[in-house]
Short mmCIF file of C-alpha atoms in Angstrom, two decimals:
data_model
loop_
_atom_site.label_atom_id
_atom_site.label_comp_id
_atom_site.label_asym_id
_atom_site.label_seq_id
_atom_site.Cartn_x
_atom_site.Cartn_y
_atom_site.Cartn_z
CA MET A 1393 1.52 214.94 -97.52
CA GLN A 1394 -2.00 216.36 -97.22
CA LEU A 1395 -4.32 213.65 -95.90
CA THR A 1396 -8.04 213.61 -96.65
CA GLY A 1397 -9.65 211.33 -94.08
CA HIS A 1398 -11.40 209.56 -96.96
CA ASN A 1399 -11.70 205.97 -98.06
CA TYR A 1400 -9.65 204.81 -101.05
CA ILE A 1401 -11.78 202.87 -103.50
CA ALA A 1402 -10.28 201.62 -106.75
CA GLY A 1403 -8.00 204.59 -107.23
CA SER A 1404 -10.41 207.30 -106.04
CA THR A 1405 -11.10 208.88 -102.67
CA SER A 1406 -14.62 208.73 -101.26
CA ALA A 1407 -16.34 210.16 -98.17
CA GLU A 1408 -20.05 209.56 -98.56
CA GLY A 1409 -20.76 208.83 -94.90
CA THR A 1410 -21.50 211.39 -92.22
CA GLU A 1411 -20.08 209.37 -89.31
CA THR A 1412 -16.45 210.16 -88.50
CA PHE A 1413 -13.76 209.31 -85.99
CA PHE A 1414 -10.31 210.65 -85.08
CA SER A 1415 -6.88 209.23 -84.37
CA VAL A 1416 -5.51 209.67 -80.85
CA ASP A 1417 -1.94 209.99 -79.54
CA PRO A 1418 -1.72 207.27 -76.84
CA ARG A 1419 1.06 209.07 -74.99
CA SER A 1420 -1.11 212.10 -74.21
CA LYS A 1421 -4.65 210.99 -75.15
CA THR A 1422 -4.67 213.97 -77.52
CA ARG A 1423 -7.11 213.76 -80.43
CA ALA A 1424 -5.91 214.76 -83.88
CA ASP A 1425 -7.85 217.34 -85.90
CA LEU A 1426 -8.58 215.41 -89.10
CA PRO A 1427 -11.87 213.45 -89.15
CA PHE A 1428 -11.87 210.07 -90.89
CA HIS A 1429 -15.07 208.95 -92.57
CA ASN A 1430 -16.63 205.58 -91.84
CA ALA A 1431 -17.29 203.76 -95.11
CA THR A 1432 -20.93 203.35 -96.07
CA SER A 1433 -22.54 200.16 -97.32
CA ALA A 1434 -22.50 201.60 -100.83
CA GLU A 1435 -18.77 202.30 -100.61
CA VAL A 1436 -18.10 198.76 -99.39
CA ASP A 1437 -20.09 197.37 -102.30
CA ARG A 1438 -18.26 199.57 -104.77
CA ALA A 1439 -14.86 198.48 -103.46
CA VAL A 1440 -15.71 194.78 -103.70
CA ASP A 1441 -17.31 195.14 -107.13
CA ALA A 1442 -14.13 196.83 -108.36
CA ALA A 1443 -12.04 193.99 -106.90
CA VAL A 1444 -14.19 191.42 -108.69
CA ALA A 1445 -13.70 193.28 -111.98
CA ALA A 1446 -9.95 193.55 -111.36
CA PHE A 1447 -9.66 189.83 -110.72
CA GLY A 1448 -10.97 189.16 -114.21
CA GLU A 1449 -7.74 190.72 -115.49
CA ILE A 1450 -5.18 189.87 -112.80
CA ARG A 1451 -5.84 186.14 -112.85
CA ASN A 1452 -4.33 186.07 -116.32
CA TYR A 1453 -1.17 187.99 -115.38
CA SER A 1454 2.21 186.25 -115.37
CA SER A 1455 4.06 185.62 -112.14
CA GLU A 1456 6.78 187.98 -113.35
CA ARG A 1457 4.36 190.85 -113.79
CA ILE A 1458 2.88 190.38 -110.32
CA ALA A 1459 6.40 190.12 -108.86
CA ASP A 1460 7.33 193.46 -110.45
CA PHE A 1461 4.18 194.96 -108.92
CA LEU A 1462 5.12 193.70 -105.46
CA ASP A 1463 8.57 195.24 -105.80
CA GLU A 1464 7.02 198.54 -106.85
CA ILE A 1465 4.77 198.53 -103.78
CA ALA A 1466 7.89 198.21 -101.63
CA ASN A 1467 9.50 201.09 -103.53
CA GLN A 1468 6.47 203.31 -103.06
CA ILE A 1469 6.31 202.57 -99.33
CA GLU A 1470 9.94 203.59 -98.99
CA ALA A 1471 9.20 206.72 -101.02
CA LEU A 1472 6.83 207.85 -98.27
CA GLY A 1473 9.95 208.56 -96.24
CA ASP A 1474 10.08 209.35 -92.55
CA ASN A 1475 6.64 210.99 -92.65
CA LEU A 1476 5.25 207.45 -92.49
CA LEU A 1477 7.27 206.69 -89.36
CA HIS A 1478 6.23 209.89 -87.60
CA SER A 1479 2.57 209.34 -88.48
CA ALA A 1480 2.60 205.83 -87.04
CA ASP A 1481 4.46 206.99 -83.95
CA ARG A 1482 1.85 209.68 -83.25
CA GLU A 1483 -0.95 207.15 -83.60
CA THR A 1484 0.58 204.17 -81.77
CA GLY A 1485 3.37 205.42 -79.48
CA LEU A 1486 5.58 202.54 -80.63
CA GLY A 1487 8.65 204.72 -81.15
CA LEU A 1488 10.76 205.41 -84.22
CA PRO A 1489 13.35 202.63 -83.71
CA ARG A 1490 10.66 199.94 -83.56
CA LEU A 1491 8.78 201.42 -86.51
CA THR A 1492 11.92 201.77 -88.61
CA GLY A 1493 12.58 198.06 -88.21
CA GLU A 1494 8.96 197.22 -88.91
CA ARG A 1495 9.02 199.23 -92.14
CA ALA A 1496 12.02 197.21 -93.33
CA ARG A 1497 10.19 194.00 -92.49
CA THR A 1498 7.13 195.24 -94.39
CA THR A 1499 8.95 196.13 -97.59
CA GLY A 1500 11.03 192.98 -97.22
CA GLN A 1501 7.87 190.87 -97.21
CA PHE A 1502 6.76 192.27 -100.55
CA ARG A 1503 10.16 191.70 -102.13
CA ALA A 1504 10.39 188.20 -100.68
CA PHE A 1505 7.06 187.26 -102.25
CA GLY A 1506 8.28 188.78 -105.51
CA ALA A 1507 11.30 186.48 -105.40
CA LEU A 1508 9.03 183.52 -104.66
CA LEU A 1509 6.94 184.25 -107.73
CA ARG A 1510 9.97 184.55 -109.97
CA GLU A 1511 11.19 181.12 -108.90
CA GLY A 1512 7.84 179.70 -109.99
CA ASP A 1513 7.81 176.64 -107.73
CA TYR A 1514 5.06 178.21 -105.58
CA LEU A 1515 2.54 177.05 -108.21
CA ARG A 1516 3.19 173.48 -107.01
CA PRO A 1517 2.72 171.86 -110.45
CA ILE A 1518 2.07 168.12 -110.32
CA ILE A 1519 1.82 165.89 -113.37
CA ASN A 1520 0.72 162.28 -113.53
CA SER A 1521 1.13 161.04 -117.08
CA GLU A 1522 -1.48 158.98 -118.85
CA GLN A 1523 -1.16 155.26 -118.10
CA PRO A 1524 -3.08 152.23 -119.41
CA ASP A 1525 -5.26 152.26 -116.32
CA GLN A 1526 -5.45 156.03 -115.58
CA PRO A 1527 -5.94 159.33 -117.42
CA SER A 1528 -3.48 162.20 -117.58
CA ILE A 1529 -4.00 164.42 -114.53
CA ARG A 1530 -2.18 167.70 -113.95
CA GLN A 1531 -2.60 170.03 -110.99
CA MET A 1532 -1.42 173.48 -109.91
CA GLN A 1533 -2.39 176.37 -107.64
CA PHE A 1534 -4.65 179.26 -108.69
CA PRO A 1535 -5.76 182.46 -106.89
CA VAL A 1536 -9.13 182.27 -105.11
CA GLY A 1537 -10.33 185.78 -105.98
CA PRO A 1538 -10.93 189.02 -104.05
CA VAL A 1539 -9.78 188.90 -100.43
CA ALA A 1540 -10.91 191.00 -97.45
CA ILE A 1541 -8.05 191.94 -95.13
CA PHE A 1542 -8.53 193.22 -91.59
CA ALA A 1543 -5.61 195.32 -90.37
CA ALA A 1544 -4.20 194.73 -86.89
CA SER A 1545 -3.61 197.39 -84.25
CA ASN A 1546 -0.28 196.25 -82.84
CA PHE A 1547 1.75 196.20 -86.06
CA PRO A 1548 0.71 199.30 -88.04
CA PHE A 1549 3.04 198.28 -90.87
CA ALA A 1550 3.73 194.52 -90.89
CA PHE A 1551 0.20 193.31 -90.05
CA ALA A 1552 -1.92 196.20 -91.26
CA VAL A 1553 -2.82 197.79 -94.61
CA ALA A 1554 0.51 196.79 -96.15
CA GLY A 1555 1.07 193.75 -93.94
CA GLY A 1556 1.73 190.12 -94.63
CA ASP A 1557 -1.91 189.28 -95.33
CA THR A 1558 -2.09 191.92 -98.05
CA ALA A 1559 1.31 190.96 -99.47
CA SER A 1560 0.51 187.25 -99.64
CA ALA A 1561 -2.95 187.81 -101.15
CA LEU A 1562 -1.59 190.10 -103.86
CA ALA A 1563 1.26 187.65 -104.50
CA ALA A 1564 -1.34 184.92 -105.01
CA GLY A 1565 -2.95 187.10 -107.68
CA CYS A 1566 -5.93 188.22 -105.58
CA PRO A 1567 -7.20 191.80 -105.40
CA VAL A 1568 -7.62 193.03 -101.82
CA VAL A 1569 -10.09 195.21 -99.96
CA VAL A 1570 -8.50 196.25 -96.68
CA LYS A 1571 -10.47 197.29 -93.60
CA ALA A 1572 -8.05 199.73 -91.97
CA HIS A 1573 -7.66 199.69 -88.20
CA PRO A 1574 -9.18 202.76 -86.51
CA GLY A 1575 -6.16 203.00 -84.23
CA HIS A 1576 -3.93 204.33 -87.02
CA PRO A 1577 -6.12 205.78 -89.82
CA ALA A 1578 -3.66 208.45 -90.99
CA THR A 1579 -0.89 205.88 -91.40
CA SER A 1580 -3.35 203.66 -93.26
CA GLU A 1581 -4.18 206.43 -95.71
CA MET A 1582 -0.50 206.98 -96.41
CA PHE A 1583 -0.14 203.31 -97.29
CA ALA A 1584 -3.18 203.58 -99.58
CA ARG A 1585 -1.39 206.34 -101.48
CA ALA A 1586 1.61 204.03 -101.97
CA PHE A 1587 -0.60 201.23 -103.31
CA ASP A 1588 -2.35 203.56 -105.75
CA ALA A 1589 1.00 204.80 -107.04
CA ALA A 1590 2.23 201.23 -107.54
CA ILE A 1591 -0.98 200.28 -109.35
CA ALA A 1592 -0.58 203.21 -111.72
CA ALA A 1593 3.09 202.44 -112.34
CA GLY A 1594 2.38 198.79 -113.08
CA GLY A 1595 -0.72 199.35 -115.20
CA PHE A 1596 -2.82 197.18 -112.89
CA PRO A 1597 -6.61 197.62 -112.76
CA ALA A 1598 -7.71 200.21 -110.19
CA GLY A 1599 -9.76 197.66 -108.24
CA THR A 1600 -6.63 195.69 -107.35
CA PHE A 1601 -6.58 197.57 -104.04
CA SER A 1602 -9.12 199.46 -101.95
CA MET A 1603 -9.00 200.64 -98.35
CA LEU A 1604 -12.02 201.28 -96.17
CA GLN A 1605 -12.02 203.21 -92.88
CA GLY A 1606 -14.39 202.46 -90.02
CA ALA A 1607 -14.44 202.78 -86.24
CA GLY A 1608 -17.18 200.21 -85.62
CA ILE A 1609 -18.04 196.71 -86.76
CA ASP A 1610 -20.49 197.62 -89.53
CA VAL A 1611 -17.91 198.08 -92.30
CA GLY A 1612 -16.23 194.75 -91.58
CA GLN A 1613 -19.49 192.85 -91.31
CA ARG A 1614 -20.70 194.25 -94.63
CA LEU A 1615 -17.37 193.42 -96.25
CA VAL A 1616 -17.37 189.80 -95.10
CA ALA A 1617 -20.98 189.32 -96.16
CA HIS A 1618 -20.44 190.56 -99.72
CA ASP A 1619 -20.72 187.72 -102.21
CA GLY A 1620 -17.72 188.99 -104.18
CA ILE A 1621 -15.29 188.26 -101.33
CA GLU A 1622 -13.73 184.79 -101.55
CA ALA A 1623 -11.55 184.68 -98.41
CA VAL A 1624 -10.72 186.73 -95.32
CA GLY A 1625 -7.44 187.45 -93.55
CA PHE A 1626 -7.67 188.72 -89.97
CA THR A 1627 -5.27 189.49 -87.13
CA GLY A 1628 -6.73 190.62 -83.84
CA SER A 1629 -8.72 189.48 -80.83
CA LEU A 1630 -10.53 186.21 -80.29
CA ARG A 1631 -13.83 188.06 -80.02
CA GLY A 1632 -13.30 189.96 -83.28
CA GLY A 1633 -11.96 186.98 -85.19
CA ARG A 1634 -14.76 184.70 -84.08
CA ALA A 1635 -17.38 187.31 -85.07
CA ILE A 1636 -15.91 187.48 -88.57
CA TYR A 1637 -15.61 183.70 -88.81
CA ASP A 1638 -19.26 183.27 -87.80
CA ALA A 1639 -20.38 185.96 -90.26
CA ALA A 1640 -18.56 184.20 -93.09
CA ALA A 1641 -20.14 180.88 -92.12
CA ARG A 1642 -23.64 182.41 -92.20
CA ARG A 1643 -23.29 183.43 -95.83
CA PRO A 1644 -25.37 181.48 -98.35
CA ARG A 1645 -21.97 180.54 -99.80
CA PRO A 1646 -19.53 180.32 -96.86
CA ILE A 1647 -15.91 181.30 -97.38
CA PRO A 1648 -12.70 180.53 -95.46
CA VAL A 1649 -11.56 182.92 -92.73
CA PHE A 1650 -7.89 182.83 -91.80
CA ALA A 1651 -8.03 184.49 -88.40
CA GLU A 1652 -5.06 184.80 -86.06
CA MET A 1653 -6.61 185.63 -82.70
CA GLY A 1654 -3.86 185.75 -80.13
CA SER A 1655 -2.36 183.32 -77.67
CA VAL A 1656 -0.96 182.90 -74.15
CA ASN A 1657 2.14 181.09 -75.48
CA PRO A 1658 2.96 178.77 -72.57
CA VAL A 1659 6.56 178.52 -71.37
CA VAL A 1660 7.72 175.48 -69.38
CA ILE A 1661 10.91 175.86 -67.31
CA THR A 1662 12.50 172.80 -65.74
CA GLY A 1663 14.24 172.75 -62.37
CA ALA A 1664 17.55 171.91 -64.02
CA ALA A 1665 17.27 174.98 -66.25
CA LEU A 1666 16.59 177.17 -63.21
CA GLU A 1667 19.57 175.69 -61.38
CA GLU A 1668 21.93 176.40 -64.29
CA ARG A 1669 20.77 179.79 -65.61
CA ALA A 1670 17.89 181.30 -63.64
CA ASP A 1671 19.17 184.88 -64.00
CA GLU A 1672 19.61 184.54 -67.75
CA ILE A 1673 16.14 183.11 -68.21
CA ALA A 1674 14.61 185.79 -65.97
CA ASP A 1675 16.21 188.60 -67.98
CA GLY A 1676 15.08 187.10 -71.27
CA LEU A 1677 11.59 186.46 -69.99
CA VAL A 1678 11.09 190.01 -68.71
CA ALA A 1679 12.40 191.43 -71.99
CA SER A 1680 9.98 189.22 -73.92
CA ILE A 1681 6.98 190.07 -71.71
CA THR A 1682 7.56 193.83 -71.89
CA MET A 1683 8.62 194.00 -75.56
CA GLY A 1684 6.24 196.36 -77.36
CA THR A 1685 4.47 196.88 -73.99
CA GLY A 1686 3.41 193.24 -74.17
CA GLN A 1687 1.28 193.85 -77.26
CA PHE A 1688 2.58 190.90 -79.26
CA CYS A 1689 0.44 187.90 -80.13
CA THR A 1690 3.48 185.83 -79.12
CA ASN A 1691 3.85 187.42 -75.68
CA PRO A 1692 4.75 184.72 -73.07
CA GLY A 1693 1.64 184.96 -70.92
CA LEU A 1694 1.69 181.62 -69.09
CA ILE A 1695 4.79 180.28 -67.29
CA LEU A 1696 4.71 176.73 -65.89
CA LEU A 1697 7.24 175.37 -63.43
CA GLN A 1698 7.43 172.91 -60.55
CA ASP A 1699 7.24 174.27 -57.02
CA GLY A 1700 10.31 174.50 -54.82
CA PRO A 1701 12.89 177.02 -53.58
CA LEU A 1702 14.38 177.50 -57.07
CA ALA A 1703 10.97 178.22 -58.56
CA GLN A 1704 9.94 180.62 -55.80
CA ASN A 1705 13.24 182.50 -56.04
CA PHE A 1706 12.82 182.71 -59.81
CA ILE A 1707 9.27 184.05 -59.57
CA ALA A 1708 10.41 186.65 -57.03
CA ALA A 1709 13.28 187.71 -59.31
CA VAL A 1710 11.01 188.08 -62.33
CA SER A 1711 8.51 190.08 -60.26
CA GLU A 1712 11.26 192.41 -59.07
CA LYS A 1713 12.61 192.91 -62.57
CA MET A 1714 9.11 193.53 -63.97
CA SER A 1715 8.43 196.08 -61.23
CA ALA A 1716 11.69 197.88 -61.99
CA ALA A 1717 11.13 197.97 -65.75
CA PRO A 1718 9.51 201.21 -66.99
CA ALA A 1719 5.84 200.94 -67.89
CA GLY A 1720 5.20 201.38 -71.60
CA VAL A 1721 2.36 203.02 -73.48
CA LEU A 1722 -0.47 200.90 -74.87
CA LEU A 1723 -1.66 201.43 -78.41
CA ASN A 1724 -5.07 202.93 -77.82
CA GLU A 1725 -7.99 203.34 -75.46
CA THR A 1726 -9.70 200.14 -76.59
CA ILE A 1727 -6.66 198.03 -75.74
CA ALA A 1728 -6.12 199.84 -72.44
CA ARG A 1729 -9.72 199.34 -71.44
CA GLY A 1730 -9.67 195.70 -72.58
CA LEU A 1731 -6.48 194.94 -70.64
CA GLN A 1732 -7.82 196.54 -67.50
CA GLY A 1733 -10.99 194.48 -67.85
CA THR A 1734 -9.30 191.11 -68.43
CA VAL A 1735 -6.81 191.63 -65.61
CA GLY A 1736 -9.69 192.60 -63.35
CA GLN A 1737 -11.62 189.46 -64.25
CA THR A 1738 -8.56 187.28 -63.69
CA THR A 1739 -7.60 188.81 -60.35
CA ALA A 1740 -11.20 188.48 -59.12
CA ASN A 1741 -10.53 184.73 -58.96
CA PRO A 1742 -9.52 183.90 -55.38
CA GLN A 1743 -6.89 181.46 -56.73
CA ILE A 1744 -4.96 184.34 -58.33
CA GLU A 1745 -2.25 186.21 -56.43
CA VAL A 1746 -1.01 189.59 -57.69
CA LEU A 1747 2.75 189.74 -57.18
CA THR A 1748 3.30 193.12 -58.80
CA GLY A 1749 1.34 195.62 -60.89
CA GLY A 1750 -2.24 194.92 -61.84
CA ALA A 1751 -3.40 198.52 -62.23
CA VAL A 1752 -3.36 201.59 -64.48
CA ALA A 1753 0.09 203.18 -64.25
CA ASP A 1754 -0.59 206.66 -65.60
CA SER A 1755 -3.97 208.33 -66.05
CA ASP A 1756 -2.56 210.88 -68.51
CA SER A 1757 -1.69 208.19 -71.08
CA PHE A 1758 -2.85 204.71 -72.04
CA CYS A 1759 -0.47 203.02 -69.64
CA PHE A 1760 -0.76 199.84 -67.56
CA SER A 1761 1.73 198.62 -64.99
CA ASN A 1762 4.00 195.66 -65.66
CA THR A 1763 2.12 192.83 -64.00
CA VAL A 1764 3.01 189.41 -62.60
CA LEU A 1765 0.30 187.05 -61.39
CA GLN A 1766 0.55 183.61 -59.79
CA THR A 1767 -1.77 180.64 -59.45
CA THR A 1768 -1.73 176.88 -59.07
CA ALA A 1769 -1.88 174.16 -61.71
CA SER A 1770 -5.14 172.84 -60.28
CA ALA A 1771 -6.70 176.30 -60.59
CA ILE A 1772 -5.77 176.52 -64.28
CA ARG A 1773 -7.23 173.10 -64.97
CA ALA A 1774 -10.43 173.98 -63.11
CA ASP A 1775 -11.08 177.29 -64.88
CA ASP A 1776 -10.46 177.71 -68.62
CA SER A 1777 -11.00 181.47 -68.31
CA LEU A 1778 -7.59 181.72 -66.62
CA GLN A 1779 -6.06 180.94 -70.01
CA VAL A 1780 -7.35 184.25 -71.40
CA GLU A 1781 -4.87 186.45 -73.25
CA HIS A 1782 -3.89 189.59 -71.32
CA PHE A 1783 -2.89 191.84 -74.22
CA GLY A 1784 -0.22 193.87 -72.50
CA PRO A 1785 2.81 193.53 -70.15
CA VAL A 1786 1.25 190.75 -68.08
CA THR A 1787 2.26 187.17 -67.32
CA LEU A 1788 0.81 184.44 -65.11
CA PHE A 1789 2.99 181.93 -63.26
CA VAL A 1790 1.44 178.48 -62.84
CA VAL A 1791 3.06 176.59 -59.98
CA CYS A 1792 2.83 172.79 -60.31
CA GLU A 1793 3.26 170.35 -57.43
CA ASP A 1794 5.35 167.82 -59.34
CA ASP A 1795 6.08 166.47 -62.81
CA ALA A 1796 2.73 164.69 -63.08
CA ASP A 1797 0.91 167.88 -62.12
CA LEU A 1798 2.88 169.80 -64.76
CA ARG A 1799 2.12 167.33 -67.53
CA ALA A 1800 -1.57 167.18 -66.62
CA THR A 1801 -1.68 170.97 -66.87
CA VAL A 1802 0.07 171.03 -70.24
CA ASN A 1803 -2.47 168.50 -71.44
CA ALA A 1804 -5.28 170.86 -70.38
CA LEU A 1805 -3.92 173.86 -72.30
CA GLU A 1806 -5.88 175.34 -75.20
CA GLY A 1807 -4.42 175.94 -78.65
CA ASN A 1808 -1.63 178.51 -78.96
CA LEU A 1809 0.61 180.08 -81.54
CA THR A 1810 3.75 178.98 -79.70
CA SER A 1811 4.95 176.81 -76.84
CA THR A 1812 8.39 177.01 -75.27
CA ILE A 1813 10.52 174.77 -73.09
CA HIS A 1814 13.65 175.71 -71.15
CA ALA A 1815 15.65 172.61 -70.25
CA GLU A 1816 19.21 171.31 -70.12
CA ALA A 1817 21.06 168.94 -72.44
CA ASP A 1818 21.20 166.15 -69.86
CA GLU A 1819 17.38 166.12 -69.73
CA LEU A 1820 16.89 165.14 -73.36
CA ASP A 1821 16.11 161.51 -72.60
CA ASP A 1822 13.31 162.49 -70.22
CA ILE A 1823 11.90 165.57 -71.94
CA GLY A 1824 10.66 164.03 -75.20
CA ASP A 1825 7.13 163.22 -74.05
CA LEU A 1826 6.66 166.72 -72.64
CA LEU A 1827 7.93 168.23 -75.88
CA HIS A 1828 5.40 166.19 -77.84
CA GLN A 1829 2.65 167.40 -75.50
CA LEU A 1830 3.63 170.99 -76.18
CA ARG A 1831 3.77 170.26 -79.91
CA GLU A 1832 0.09 169.32 -79.87
CA LYS A 1833 -0.80 172.67 -78.33
CA ALA A 1834 0.96 175.06 -80.73
CA GLY A 1835 2.15 175.78 -84.24
CA ARG A 1836 5.74 176.64 -83.25
CA VAL A 1837 7.76 174.89 -80.52
CA ILE A 1838 10.76 176.79 -79.10
CA TRP A 1839 13.75 175.32 -77.28
CA ASN A 1840 15.59 177.52 -74.77
CA GLY A 1841 14.37 180.76 -76.29
CA PHE A 1842 11.44 183.16 -76.19
CA PRO A 1843 8.44 183.38 -78.50
CA THR A 1844 8.49 187.09 -79.35
CA GLY A 1845 10.08 187.69 -82.72
CA VAL A 1846 8.72 185.95 -85.82
CA ALA A 1847 11.04 185.43 -88.78
CA VAL A 1848 9.60 185.95 -92.26
CA VAL A 1849 11.04 182.76 -93.79
CA HIS A 1850 9.77 179.71 -95.63
CA ALA A 1851 9.86 177.45 -92.56
CA MET A 1852 7.94 179.79 -90.25
CA GLN A 1853 4.61 178.58 -88.87
CA HIS A 1854 2.59 181.42 -87.39
CA GLY A 1855 -0.63 179.67 -86.60
CA GLY A 1856 -1.91 177.07 -84.21
CA PRO A 1857 -4.91 175.12 -82.94
CA TYR A 1858 -8.09 177.01 -82.04
CA PRO A 1859 -8.52 179.46 -80.33
CA ALA A 1860 -5.15 180.76 -81.55
CA THR A 1861 -6.39 180.56 -85.16
CA THR A 1862 -9.35 179.34 -87.15
CA ALA A 1863 -7.14 177.45 -89.62
CA PRO A 1864 -4.23 175.68 -87.89
CA GLY A 1865 -3.01 174.17 -91.15
CA THR A 1866 -1.99 177.60 -92.45
CA THR A 1867 0.44 180.35 -91.50
CA SER A 1868 0.10 184.14 -91.64
CA VAL A 1869 3.87 184.72 -91.69
CA GLY A 1870 6.42 183.43 -94.19
CA MET A 1871 6.20 182.41 -97.80
CA ASN A 1872 3.67 179.63 -97.21
CA ALA A 1873 1.14 182.31 -96.24
CA ILE A 1874 0.37 182.61 -99.95
CA TYR A 1875 -1.48 179.27 -99.96
CA ARG A 1876 -4.30 180.67 -97.84
CA PHE A 1877 -5.38 182.56 -100.93
CA MET A 1878 -4.83 179.90 -103.56
CA ARG A 1879 -6.57 176.64 -104.37
CA PRO A 1880 -5.54 173.58 -106.39
CA ILE A 1881 -7.23 172.81 -109.71
CA ALA A 1882 -6.64 169.54 -111.56
CA PHE A 1883 -6.95 169.11 -115.32
CA GLN A 1884 -7.74 165.70 -116.76
CA ASN A 1885 -6.83 164.77 -120.36
CA LEU A 1886 -6.63 168.40 -121.52
CA PRO A 1887 -4.79 169.06 -124.79
CA ASP A 1888 -1.36 170.58 -124.22
CA ALA A 1889 -2.36 173.81 -125.97
CA LEU A 1890 -5.11 174.46 -123.41
CA LEU A 1891 -2.98 173.84 -120.33
CA PRO A 1892 -1.35 176.63 -118.29
CA ASP A 1893 2.35 177.07 -119.08
CA ALA A 1894 3.29 175.53 -115.72
CA LEU A 1895 1.69 172.23 -116.80
CA LYS A 1896 2.62 172.07 -120.48
CA ASP A 1897 4.75 169.18 -121.71
CA GLY A 1898 7.64 171.42 -122.68
CA ASN A 1899 7.75 173.25 -119.31
CA PRO A 1900 8.26 176.69 -120.93
CA LEU A 1901 8.64 178.31 -117.49
CA GLY A 1902 11.54 176.01 -116.62
CA ILE A 1903 10.23 175.45 -113.09
CA LEU A 1904 10.52 172.46 -110.79
CA ARG A 1905 7.58 170.06 -111.14
CA LEU A 1906 6.56 166.74 -109.62
CA VAL A 1907 6.27 164.49 -112.67
CA ASP A 1908 5.22 160.91 -112.08
CA ASP A 1909 6.49 161.12 -108.48
CA VAL A 1910 9.90 162.57 -109.43
CA TYR A 1911 10.89 166.25 -109.10
CA THR A 1912 12.34 167.64 -112.32
CA ASP A 1913 12.62 170.93 -114.18
CA GLY A 1914 12.87 169.21 -117.56
CA ALA A 1915 10.33 168.75 -120.32
CA LEU A 1916 8.23 165.61 -120.58
#
């Protein structure tokens, strides 16, 4: 496939800007030859205007037609073949086995949303019949309009141009304008080709999808500020997500920003758990910390346990295993520089002890050593900056004096995507309060497991209290992610002929509806 380095705007390539950037192989710091063009303000405007025009058509499409389109996107991604895997590997260093699995997850997301649409229940139709003292009121979900998607660096497939944000927005019936991540621009262009092919095959308007390249913040800021954008999906850093959130709030007509901004994902380990299975927990913890070179938003970055011989032996074992594990390659220079900076800021605190690592591991690649840090519970409570995410193979042990010290520290934690507890069955009577504390700090609570690995299922909650996300009532993974890009509309006393099919008396779609407080798929 011959790549262009251009932006993809409503079915056409465009390279009006003179500023360019290049992809870099993180294993060797080697720059590729093809320049990629930063999108201009005019190109951003053209992409959004095309999305607005496309929405005028798509909002009238049936769920079945959109489902077929989602399936075709999956087909076109698979048609890219192994060239897609090799492109992403050159740009991220993630390796072909990891990327092969991620591609399956990516195409699976599109097909799963297609199945959701065919079932029809996602529209959430609610009917309250006319009564002597109330009118007829009927409600269902509708797409919000064009959505801006910001691709993530750490998942070049599943959270990027063709990631879950894009899949859920398109499933909702919303055109998308994607800001590609500069860490993998060639891979992003390949995905754009797949989307254009699916749009042509399905007869969708060209503005259904556009992709803009850009190495700086200008393209994203212009995109968020455009009045045609109705919502934003973002996965990335706290700094980047907050900048986008603030930009959206400054608009004359503010819009929602669904930003997932990382997490330290606290793990609490009880003394009883250490006594029964310390080696097993240590192996699982090290595997979780180093998975993907620690570049997961669910990386376990904060480990809390009560002081004592068992805890000290456990910390020493984890440090030894982390030191022995091979250092992996980070995604790009920005992440390597950011990790070095945050670790440096953390270790400058006199209450932090470096047990292993803490430095660049290889100057010839973007590589940072597997790192274990240790501090006290009182230090964490005294300095919120110690709860910063170290985006890489880094974890911080927090040693608590006793149970009261542990619970006070859990109470002082910021919002996270996940929280985990390792405990034994005979502790269930005593552990409930602690579990509820952890519940208040995260969107997903894990028992005797590890937070890395997020299943794309209906029950998944990938979101949490700020600063993990800007919208803790939503998820960016799983089928419920679609509701970020839909909104309920109620119709009062409308004639049956003017109602959407999902709300008509006869229920022509045959879907499950809540009718006068009873779920039924029958006609009224």
